[in-house]
mmCIF file of C-alpha atoms and ligand atoms in Angstrom:
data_model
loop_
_atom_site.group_PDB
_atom_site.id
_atom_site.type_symbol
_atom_site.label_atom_id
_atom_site.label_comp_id
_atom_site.label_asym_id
_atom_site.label_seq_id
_atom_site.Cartn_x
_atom_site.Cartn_y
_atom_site.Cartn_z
ATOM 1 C CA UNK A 20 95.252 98.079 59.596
ATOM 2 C CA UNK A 21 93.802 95.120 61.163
ATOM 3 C CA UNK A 22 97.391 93.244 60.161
ATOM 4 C CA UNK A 23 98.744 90.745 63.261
ATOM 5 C CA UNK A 24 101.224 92.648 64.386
ATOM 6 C CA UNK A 25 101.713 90.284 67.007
ATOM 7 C CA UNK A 26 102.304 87.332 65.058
ATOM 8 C CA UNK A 27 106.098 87.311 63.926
ATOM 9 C CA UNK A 28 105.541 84.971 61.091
ATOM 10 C CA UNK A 29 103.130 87.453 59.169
ATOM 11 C CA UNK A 30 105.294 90.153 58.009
ATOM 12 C CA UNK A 31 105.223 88.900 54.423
ATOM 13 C CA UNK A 32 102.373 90.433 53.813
ATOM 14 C CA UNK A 33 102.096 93.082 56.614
ATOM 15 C CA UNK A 34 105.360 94.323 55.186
ATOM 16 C CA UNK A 35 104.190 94.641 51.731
ATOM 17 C CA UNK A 36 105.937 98.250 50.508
ATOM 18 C CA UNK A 37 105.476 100.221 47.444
ATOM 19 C CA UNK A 38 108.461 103.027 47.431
ATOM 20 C CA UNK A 39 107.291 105.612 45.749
ATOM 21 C CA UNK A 40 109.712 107.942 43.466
ATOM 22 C CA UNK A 41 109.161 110.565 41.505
ATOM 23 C CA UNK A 42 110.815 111.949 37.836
ATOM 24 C CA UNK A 43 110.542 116.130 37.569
ATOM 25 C CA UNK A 44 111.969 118.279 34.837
ATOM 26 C CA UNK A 45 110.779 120.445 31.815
ATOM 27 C CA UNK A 46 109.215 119.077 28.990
ATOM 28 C CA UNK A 47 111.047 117.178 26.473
ATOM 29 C CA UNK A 48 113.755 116.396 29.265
ATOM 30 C CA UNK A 49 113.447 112.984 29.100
ATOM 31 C CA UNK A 50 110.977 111.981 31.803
ATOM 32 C CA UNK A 51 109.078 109.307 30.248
ATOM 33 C CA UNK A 52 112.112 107.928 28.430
ATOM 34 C CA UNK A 53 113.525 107.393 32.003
ATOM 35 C CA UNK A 54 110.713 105.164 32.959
ATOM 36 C CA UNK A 55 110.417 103.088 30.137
ATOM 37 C CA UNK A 56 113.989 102.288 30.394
ATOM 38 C CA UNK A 57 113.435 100.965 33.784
ATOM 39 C CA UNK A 58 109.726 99.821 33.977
ATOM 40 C CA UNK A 59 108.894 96.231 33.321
ATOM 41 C CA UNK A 60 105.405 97.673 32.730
ATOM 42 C CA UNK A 61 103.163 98.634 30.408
ATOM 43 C CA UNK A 62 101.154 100.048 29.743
ATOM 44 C CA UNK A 63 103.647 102.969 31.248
ATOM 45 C CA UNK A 64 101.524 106.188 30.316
ATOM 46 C CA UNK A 65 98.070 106.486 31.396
ATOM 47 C CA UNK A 66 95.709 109.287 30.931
ATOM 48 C CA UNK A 67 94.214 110.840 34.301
ATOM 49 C CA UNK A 68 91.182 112.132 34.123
ATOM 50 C CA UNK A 69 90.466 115.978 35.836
ATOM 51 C CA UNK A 70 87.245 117.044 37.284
ATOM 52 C CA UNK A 71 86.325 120.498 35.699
ATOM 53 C CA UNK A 72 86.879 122.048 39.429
ATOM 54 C CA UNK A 73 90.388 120.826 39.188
ATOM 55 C CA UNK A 74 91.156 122.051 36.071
ATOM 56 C CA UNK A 75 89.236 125.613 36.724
ATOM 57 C CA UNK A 76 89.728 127.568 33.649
ATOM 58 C CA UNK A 77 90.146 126.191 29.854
ATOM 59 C CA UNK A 78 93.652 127.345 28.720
ATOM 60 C CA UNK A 79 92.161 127.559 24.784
ATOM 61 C CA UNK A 80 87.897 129.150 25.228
ATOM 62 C CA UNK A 81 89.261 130.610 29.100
ATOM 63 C CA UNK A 82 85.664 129.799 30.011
ATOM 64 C CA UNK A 83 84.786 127.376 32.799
ATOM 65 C CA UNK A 84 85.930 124.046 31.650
ATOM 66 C CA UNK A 85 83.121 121.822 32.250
ATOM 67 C CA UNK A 86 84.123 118.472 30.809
ATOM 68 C CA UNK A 87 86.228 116.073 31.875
ATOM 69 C CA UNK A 88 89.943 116.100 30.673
ATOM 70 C CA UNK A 89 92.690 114.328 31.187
ATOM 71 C CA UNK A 90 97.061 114.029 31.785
ATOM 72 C CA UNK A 91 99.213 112.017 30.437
ATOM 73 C CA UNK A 92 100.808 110.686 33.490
ATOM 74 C CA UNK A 93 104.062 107.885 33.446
ATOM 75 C CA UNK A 94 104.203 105.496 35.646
ATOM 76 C CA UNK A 95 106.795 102.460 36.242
ATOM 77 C CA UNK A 96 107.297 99.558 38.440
ATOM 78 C CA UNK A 97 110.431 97.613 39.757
ATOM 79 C CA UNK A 98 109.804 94.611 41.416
ATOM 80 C CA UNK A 99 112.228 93.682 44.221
ATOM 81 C CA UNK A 100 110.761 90.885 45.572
ATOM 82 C CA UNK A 101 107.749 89.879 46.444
ATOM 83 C CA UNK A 102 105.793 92.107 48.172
ATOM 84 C CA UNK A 103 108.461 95.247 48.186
ATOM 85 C CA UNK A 104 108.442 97.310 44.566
ATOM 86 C CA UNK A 105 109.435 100.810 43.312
ATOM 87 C CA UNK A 106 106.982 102.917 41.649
ATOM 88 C CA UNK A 107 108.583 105.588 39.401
ATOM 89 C CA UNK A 108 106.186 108.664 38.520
ATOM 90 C CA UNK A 109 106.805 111.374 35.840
ATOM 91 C CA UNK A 110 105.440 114.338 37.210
ATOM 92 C CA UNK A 111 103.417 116.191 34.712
ATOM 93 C CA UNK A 112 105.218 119.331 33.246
ATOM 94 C CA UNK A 113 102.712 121.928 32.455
ATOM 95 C CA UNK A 114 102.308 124.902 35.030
ATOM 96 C CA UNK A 115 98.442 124.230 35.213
ATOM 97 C CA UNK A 116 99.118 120.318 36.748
ATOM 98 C CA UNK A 117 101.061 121.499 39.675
ATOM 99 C CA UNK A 118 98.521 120.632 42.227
ATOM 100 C CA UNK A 119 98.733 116.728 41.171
ATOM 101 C CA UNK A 120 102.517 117.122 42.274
ATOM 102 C CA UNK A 121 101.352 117.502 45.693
ATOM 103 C CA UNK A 122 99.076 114.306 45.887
ATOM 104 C CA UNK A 123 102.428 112.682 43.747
ATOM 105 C CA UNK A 124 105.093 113.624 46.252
ATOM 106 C CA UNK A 125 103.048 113.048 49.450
ATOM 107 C CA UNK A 126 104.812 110.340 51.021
ATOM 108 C CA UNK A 127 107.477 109.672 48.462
ATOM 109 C CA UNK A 128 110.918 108.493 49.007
ATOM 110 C CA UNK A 129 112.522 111.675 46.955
ATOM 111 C CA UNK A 130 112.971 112.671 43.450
ATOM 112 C CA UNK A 131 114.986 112.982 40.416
ATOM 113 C CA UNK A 132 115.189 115.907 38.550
ATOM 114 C CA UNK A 133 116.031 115.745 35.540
ATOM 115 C CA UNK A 134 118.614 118.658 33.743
ATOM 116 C CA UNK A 135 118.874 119.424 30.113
ATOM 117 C CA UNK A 136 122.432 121.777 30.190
ATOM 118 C CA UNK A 137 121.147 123.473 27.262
ATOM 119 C CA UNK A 138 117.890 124.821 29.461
ATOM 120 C CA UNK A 139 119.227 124.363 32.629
ATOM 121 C CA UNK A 140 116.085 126.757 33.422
ATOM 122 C CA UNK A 141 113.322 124.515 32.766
ATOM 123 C CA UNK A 142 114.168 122.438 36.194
ATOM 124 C CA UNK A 143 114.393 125.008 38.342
ATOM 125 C CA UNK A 144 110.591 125.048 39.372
ATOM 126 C CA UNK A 145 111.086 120.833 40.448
ATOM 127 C CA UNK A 146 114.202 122.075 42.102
ATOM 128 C CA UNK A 147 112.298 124.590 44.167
ATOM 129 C CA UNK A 148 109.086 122.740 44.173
ATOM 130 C CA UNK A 149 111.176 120.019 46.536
ATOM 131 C CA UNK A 150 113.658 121.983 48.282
ATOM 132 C CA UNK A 151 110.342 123.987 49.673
ATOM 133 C CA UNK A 152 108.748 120.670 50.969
ATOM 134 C CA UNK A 153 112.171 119.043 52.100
ATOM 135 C CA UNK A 154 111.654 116.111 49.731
ATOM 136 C CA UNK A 155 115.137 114.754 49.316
ATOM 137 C CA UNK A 156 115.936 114.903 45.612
ATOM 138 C CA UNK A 157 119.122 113.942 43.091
ATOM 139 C CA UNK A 158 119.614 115.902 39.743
ATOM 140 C CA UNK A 159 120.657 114.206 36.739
ATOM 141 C CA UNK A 160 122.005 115.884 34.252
ATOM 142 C CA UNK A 161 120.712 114.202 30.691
ATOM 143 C CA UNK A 162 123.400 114.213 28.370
ATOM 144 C CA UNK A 163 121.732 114.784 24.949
ATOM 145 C CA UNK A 164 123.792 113.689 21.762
ATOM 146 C CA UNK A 165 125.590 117.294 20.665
ATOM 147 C CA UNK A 166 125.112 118.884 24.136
ATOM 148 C CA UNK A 167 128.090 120.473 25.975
ATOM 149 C CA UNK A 168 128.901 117.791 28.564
ATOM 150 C CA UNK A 169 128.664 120.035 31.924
ATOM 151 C CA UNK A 170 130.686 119.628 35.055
ATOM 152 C CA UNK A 171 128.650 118.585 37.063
ATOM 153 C CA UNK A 172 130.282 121.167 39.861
ATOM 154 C CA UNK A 173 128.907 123.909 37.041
ATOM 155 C CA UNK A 174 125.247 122.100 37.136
ATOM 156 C CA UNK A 175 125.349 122.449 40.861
ATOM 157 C CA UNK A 176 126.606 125.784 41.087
ATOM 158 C CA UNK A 177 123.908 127.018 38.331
ATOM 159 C CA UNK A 178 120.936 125.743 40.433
ATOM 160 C CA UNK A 179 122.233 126.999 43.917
ATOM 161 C CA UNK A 180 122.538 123.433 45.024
ATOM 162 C CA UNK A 181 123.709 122.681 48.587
ATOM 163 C CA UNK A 182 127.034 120.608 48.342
ATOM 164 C CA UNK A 183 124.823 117.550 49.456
ATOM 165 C CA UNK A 184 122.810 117.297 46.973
ATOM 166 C CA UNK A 185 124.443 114.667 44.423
ATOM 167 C CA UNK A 186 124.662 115.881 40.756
ATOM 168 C CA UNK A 187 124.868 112.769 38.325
ATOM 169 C CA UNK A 188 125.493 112.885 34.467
ATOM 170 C CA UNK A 189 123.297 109.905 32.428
ATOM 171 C CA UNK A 190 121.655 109.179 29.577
ATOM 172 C CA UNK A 191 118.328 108.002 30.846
ATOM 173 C CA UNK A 192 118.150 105.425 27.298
ATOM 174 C CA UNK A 193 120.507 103.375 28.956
ATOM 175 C CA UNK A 194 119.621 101.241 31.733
ATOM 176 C CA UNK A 195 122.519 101.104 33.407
ATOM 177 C CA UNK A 196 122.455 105.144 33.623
ATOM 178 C CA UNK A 197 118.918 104.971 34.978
ATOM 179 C CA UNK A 198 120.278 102.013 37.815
ATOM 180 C CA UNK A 199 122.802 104.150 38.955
ATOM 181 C CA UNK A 200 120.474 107.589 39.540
ATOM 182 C CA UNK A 201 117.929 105.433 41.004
ATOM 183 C CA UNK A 202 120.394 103.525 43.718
ATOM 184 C CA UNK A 203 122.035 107.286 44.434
ATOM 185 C CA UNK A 204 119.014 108.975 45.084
ATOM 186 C CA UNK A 205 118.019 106.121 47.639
ATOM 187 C CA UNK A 206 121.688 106.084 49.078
ATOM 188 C CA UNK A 207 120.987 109.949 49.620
ATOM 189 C CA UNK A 208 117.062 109.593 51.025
ATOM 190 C CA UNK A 209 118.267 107.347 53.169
ATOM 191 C CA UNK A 210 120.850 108.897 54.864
ATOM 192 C CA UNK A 211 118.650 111.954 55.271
ATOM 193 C CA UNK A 212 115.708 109.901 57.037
ATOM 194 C CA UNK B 23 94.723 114.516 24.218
ATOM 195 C CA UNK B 24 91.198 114.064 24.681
ATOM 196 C CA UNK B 25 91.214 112.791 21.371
ATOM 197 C CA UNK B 26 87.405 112.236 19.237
ATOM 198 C CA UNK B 27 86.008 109.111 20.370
ATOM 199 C CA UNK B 28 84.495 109.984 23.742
ATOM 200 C CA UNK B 29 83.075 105.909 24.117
ATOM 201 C CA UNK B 30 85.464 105.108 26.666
ATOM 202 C CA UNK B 31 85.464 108.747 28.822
ATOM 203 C CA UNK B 32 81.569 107.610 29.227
ATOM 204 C CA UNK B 33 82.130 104.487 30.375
ATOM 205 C CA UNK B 34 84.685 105.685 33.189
ATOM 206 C CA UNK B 35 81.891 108.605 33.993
ATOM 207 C CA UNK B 36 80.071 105.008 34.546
ATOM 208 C CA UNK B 37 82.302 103.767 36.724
ATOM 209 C CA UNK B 38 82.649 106.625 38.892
ATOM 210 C CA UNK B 39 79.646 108.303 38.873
ATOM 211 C CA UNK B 40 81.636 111.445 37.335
ATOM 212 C CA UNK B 41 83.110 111.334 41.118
ATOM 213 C CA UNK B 42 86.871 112.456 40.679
ATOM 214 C CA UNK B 43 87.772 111.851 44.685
ATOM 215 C CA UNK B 44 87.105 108.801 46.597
ATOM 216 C CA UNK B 45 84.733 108.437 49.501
ATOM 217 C CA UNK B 46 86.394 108.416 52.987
ATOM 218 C CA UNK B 47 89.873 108.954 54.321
ATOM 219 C CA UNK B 48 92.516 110.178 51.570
ATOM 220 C CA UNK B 49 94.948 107.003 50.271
ATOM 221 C CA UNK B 50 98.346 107.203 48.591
ATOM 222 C CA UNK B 51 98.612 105.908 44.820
ATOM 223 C CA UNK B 52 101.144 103.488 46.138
ATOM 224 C CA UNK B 53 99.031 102.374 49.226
ATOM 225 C CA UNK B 54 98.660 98.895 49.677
ATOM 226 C CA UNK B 55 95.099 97.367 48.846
ATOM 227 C CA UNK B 56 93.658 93.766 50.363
ATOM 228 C CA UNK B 57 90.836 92.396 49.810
ATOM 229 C CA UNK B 58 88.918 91.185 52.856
ATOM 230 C CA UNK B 59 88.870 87.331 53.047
ATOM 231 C CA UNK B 60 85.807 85.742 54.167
ATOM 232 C CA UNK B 61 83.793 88.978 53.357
ATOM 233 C CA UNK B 62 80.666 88.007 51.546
ATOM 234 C CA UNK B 63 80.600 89.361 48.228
ATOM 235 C CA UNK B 64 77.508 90.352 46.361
ATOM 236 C CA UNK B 65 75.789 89.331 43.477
ATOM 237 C CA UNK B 66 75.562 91.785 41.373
ATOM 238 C CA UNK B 67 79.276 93.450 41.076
ATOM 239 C CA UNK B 68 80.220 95.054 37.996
ATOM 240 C CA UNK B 69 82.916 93.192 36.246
ATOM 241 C CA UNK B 70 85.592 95.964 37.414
ATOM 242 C CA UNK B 71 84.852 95.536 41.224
ATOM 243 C CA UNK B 72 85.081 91.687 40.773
ATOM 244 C CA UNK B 73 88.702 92.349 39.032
ATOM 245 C CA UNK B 74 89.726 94.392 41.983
ATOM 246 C CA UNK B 75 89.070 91.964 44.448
ATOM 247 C CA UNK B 76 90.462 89.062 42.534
ATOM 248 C CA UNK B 77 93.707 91.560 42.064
ATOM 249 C CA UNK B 78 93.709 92.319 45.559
ATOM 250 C CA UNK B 79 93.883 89.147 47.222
ATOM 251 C CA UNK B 80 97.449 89.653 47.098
ATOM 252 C CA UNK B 81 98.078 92.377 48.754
ATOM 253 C CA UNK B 82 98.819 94.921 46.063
ATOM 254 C CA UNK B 83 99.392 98.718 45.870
ATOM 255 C CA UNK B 84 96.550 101.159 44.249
ATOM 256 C CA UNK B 85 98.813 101.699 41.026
ATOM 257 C CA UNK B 86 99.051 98.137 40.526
ATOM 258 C CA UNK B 87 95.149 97.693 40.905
ATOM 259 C CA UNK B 88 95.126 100.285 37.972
ATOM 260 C CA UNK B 89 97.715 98.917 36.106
ATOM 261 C CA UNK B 90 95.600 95.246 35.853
ATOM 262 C CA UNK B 91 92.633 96.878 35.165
ATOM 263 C CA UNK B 92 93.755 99.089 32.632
ATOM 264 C CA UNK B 93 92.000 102.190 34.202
ATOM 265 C CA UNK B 94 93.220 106.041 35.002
ATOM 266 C CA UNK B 95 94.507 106.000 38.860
ATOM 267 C CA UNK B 96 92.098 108.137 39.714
ATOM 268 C CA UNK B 97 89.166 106.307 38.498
ATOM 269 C CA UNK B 98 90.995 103.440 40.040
ATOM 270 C CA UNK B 99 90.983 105.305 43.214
ATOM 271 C CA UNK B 100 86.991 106.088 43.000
ATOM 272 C CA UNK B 101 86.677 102.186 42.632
ATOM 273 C CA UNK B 102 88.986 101.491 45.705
ATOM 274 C CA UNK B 103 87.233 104.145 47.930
ATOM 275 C CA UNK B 104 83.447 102.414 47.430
ATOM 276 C CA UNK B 105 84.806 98.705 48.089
ATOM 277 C CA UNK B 106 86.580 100.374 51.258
ATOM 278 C CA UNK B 107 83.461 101.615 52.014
ATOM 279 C CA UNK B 108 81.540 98.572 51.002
ATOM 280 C CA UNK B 109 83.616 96.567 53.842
ATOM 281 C CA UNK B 110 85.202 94.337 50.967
ATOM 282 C CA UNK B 111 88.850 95.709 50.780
ATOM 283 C CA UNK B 112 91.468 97.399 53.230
ATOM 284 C CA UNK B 113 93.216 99.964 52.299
ATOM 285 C CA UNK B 114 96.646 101.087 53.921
ATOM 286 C CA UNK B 115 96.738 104.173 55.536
ATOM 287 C CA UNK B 116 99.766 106.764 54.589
ATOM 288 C CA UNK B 117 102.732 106.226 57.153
ATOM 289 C CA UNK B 118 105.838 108.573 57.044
ATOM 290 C CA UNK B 119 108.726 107.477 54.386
ATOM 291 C CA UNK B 120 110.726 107.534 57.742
ATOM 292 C CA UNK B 121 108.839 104.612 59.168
ATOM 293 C CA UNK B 122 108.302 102.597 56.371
ATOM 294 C CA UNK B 123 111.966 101.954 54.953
ATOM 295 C CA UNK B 124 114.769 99.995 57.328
ATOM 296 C CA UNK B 125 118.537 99.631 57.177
ATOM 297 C CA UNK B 126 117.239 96.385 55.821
ATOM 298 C CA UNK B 127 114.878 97.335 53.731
ATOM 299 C CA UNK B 128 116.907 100.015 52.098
ATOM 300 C CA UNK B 129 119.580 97.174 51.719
ATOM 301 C CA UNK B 130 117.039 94.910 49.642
ATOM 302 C CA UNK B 131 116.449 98.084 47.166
ATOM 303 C CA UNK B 132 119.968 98.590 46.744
ATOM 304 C CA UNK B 133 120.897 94.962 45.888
ATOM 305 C CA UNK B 134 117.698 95.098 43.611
ATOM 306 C CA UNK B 135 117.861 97.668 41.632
ATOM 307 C CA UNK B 136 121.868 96.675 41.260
ATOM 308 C CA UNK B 137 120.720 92.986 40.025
ATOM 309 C CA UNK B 138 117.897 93.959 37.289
HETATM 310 N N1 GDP C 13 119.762 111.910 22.286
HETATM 311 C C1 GDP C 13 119.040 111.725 23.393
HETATM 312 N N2 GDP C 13 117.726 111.828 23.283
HETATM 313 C C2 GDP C 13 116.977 111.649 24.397
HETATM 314 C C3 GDP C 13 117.550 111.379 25.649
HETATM 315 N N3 GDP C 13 116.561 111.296 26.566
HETATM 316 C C4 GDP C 13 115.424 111.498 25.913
HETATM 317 N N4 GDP C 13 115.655 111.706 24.591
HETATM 318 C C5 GDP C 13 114.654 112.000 23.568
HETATM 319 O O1 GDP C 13 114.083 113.255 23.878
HETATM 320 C C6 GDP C 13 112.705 113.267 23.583
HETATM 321 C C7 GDP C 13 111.898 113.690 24.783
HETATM 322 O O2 GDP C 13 112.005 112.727 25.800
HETATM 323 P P1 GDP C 13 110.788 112.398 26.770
HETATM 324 O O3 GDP C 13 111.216 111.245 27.582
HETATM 325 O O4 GDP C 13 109.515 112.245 26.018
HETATM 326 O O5 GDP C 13 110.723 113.718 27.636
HETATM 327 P P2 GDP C 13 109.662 114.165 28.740
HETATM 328 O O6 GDP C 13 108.853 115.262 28.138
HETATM 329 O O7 GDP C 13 110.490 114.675 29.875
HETATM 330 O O8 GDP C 13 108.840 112.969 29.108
HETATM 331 C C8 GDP C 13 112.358 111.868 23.097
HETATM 332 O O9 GDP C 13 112.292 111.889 21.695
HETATM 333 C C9 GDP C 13 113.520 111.023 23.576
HETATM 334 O O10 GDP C 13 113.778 109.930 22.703
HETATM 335 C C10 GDP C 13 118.979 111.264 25.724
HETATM 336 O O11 GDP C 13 119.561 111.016 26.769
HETATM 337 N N5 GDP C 13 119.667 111.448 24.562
HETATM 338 MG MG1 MG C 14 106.784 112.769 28.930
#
């Protein structure tokens, strides 16, 4: 970048920092619920196009797909100040989107993964996806109305999660919830950088 | 999801040239975008170019850019890549999270996301 480095008085802008973060988990977990509680934009769900060489093969014809099609992908923003902001991304869930993750997670600050106790399964692909690529990561454990409330100690020991890896019950509908995953998975990236 | 009208898939095929990848060096979604000051800009830019370097006098990260223009990111990103190109923005090159976030930094965050 052809920013003055050498001129003290200019990091306001040279310094300008968009954190990137990223929301995993199977479908229906509560992804995009978690960024519109947090996001104070909209519009928070945009549809990404895919050339046909990304996409390869149709999932309904299984012929060549040779139009355009697109992903719903969430995105959020928190503004710290100016010039410094959080970007929360949803990661798309189907199988066939999985190449997008690595574009999404290249240079993020780490992830939440997000748990649903009564298919603790469905995660376990994000869980592996970032334990592979040593992206720090935090699981929170969504606790739906009529679900058993978990242990979190049962969570961890379900996924194989090291002992550092923080396990946090929320509901991601309430902002507060969503504050306090957010603040420990930065506590946690942090310490690990 | 595609959905029946296909009026505004066309006019992003417009706006990209059905290009799905930007021209030149690879950029982050969260990369920071600035428009050049002083650079001369032409005559003829489409309205969407003109947005992005009214958007981008601030310096302001690629989802942002999308955000204010209402596009896809990755059209956005097509967009960003030919004003790179044309000479008429910067765009920040991917550093390591490592390098990028501070004791202070990381400080700032904290107190932020505490105090929305
Ligand atoms: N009761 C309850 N419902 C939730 C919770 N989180 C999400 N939901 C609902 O679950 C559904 C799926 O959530 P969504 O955010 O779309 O999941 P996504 O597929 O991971 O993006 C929505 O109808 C949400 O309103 C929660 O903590 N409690
Ligand atoms: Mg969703």
């Amino acid at each position: 970048m052809d920013y003055a480095a050498s001129e003290p008085g200019a990091t306001a802008v040279a310094s300008a920092l968009a954190i990137k973060i990223l929301i995993a988990g199977g479908f229906g977990v509560g992804k995009t619920t978690m960024v519109g509680t947090i996001s104070e934009i909209r519009p928070l769900h945009t549809e990404e196009l895919l050339s046909e060489r990304s996409v390869g093969v149709d999932d309904t014809s299984g012929v060549e797909a040779k139009t355009t099609t697109t992903v719903a992908l969430d995105f959020g923003r928190i503004t710290i100040r100016e010039g410094l902001w959080l970007y929360l991304f949803g990661t798309p869930g189907q199988d066939r989107f999985w190449f997008m993750w690595d574009e999404l997670a290249l240079g993020a600050l780490g992830a939440v993964v997000l748990a649903d106790t009564r298919r603790l399964q469905d995660c376990f692909p994000a869980v592996d996806y970032f334990e592979q690529r040593g992206i720090p990561f935090v699981v929170g454990v969504n606790c739906f109305d009529g679900a058993r409330r978990y242990d979190p100690a049962k969570v961890r020991r379900a996924l194989g999660l090291n002992e550092t890896i923080p396990v946090v019950l929320c509901d991601v509908r309430e902002r507060e919830s969503v504050k306090h995953v957010l603040t420990t998975l930065v506590t946690y990236a942090v310490e690990g950088v | 999801m595609t959905g029946e009208d296909p009026g505004p898939l066309i006019r992003l095929f417009g706006l990209t040239g059905g290009r799905a990848r930007p021209q030149g060096e690879a950029f982050d979604l969260v990369a920071i975008v600035t428009t050049v000051s002083g650079s001369y800009e032409p005559a003829d830019l489409i309205p969407e170019h003109r947005a992005v370097l009214s958007v981008c006098r601030r310096p302001t990260p690629v989802a942002d850019v999308a955000a204010h223009l209402r596009l896809p990111l990755n059209v956005t990103r097509v967009i960003l890549g030919d004003l790179r190109r044309e000479g008429l923005v910067t765009i920040e090159r991917p550093r390591p999270v490592a390098q990028t976030i501070d004791e202070r930094i990381y400080r700032e965050v904290l107190h932020g996301l505490r105090s929305l």
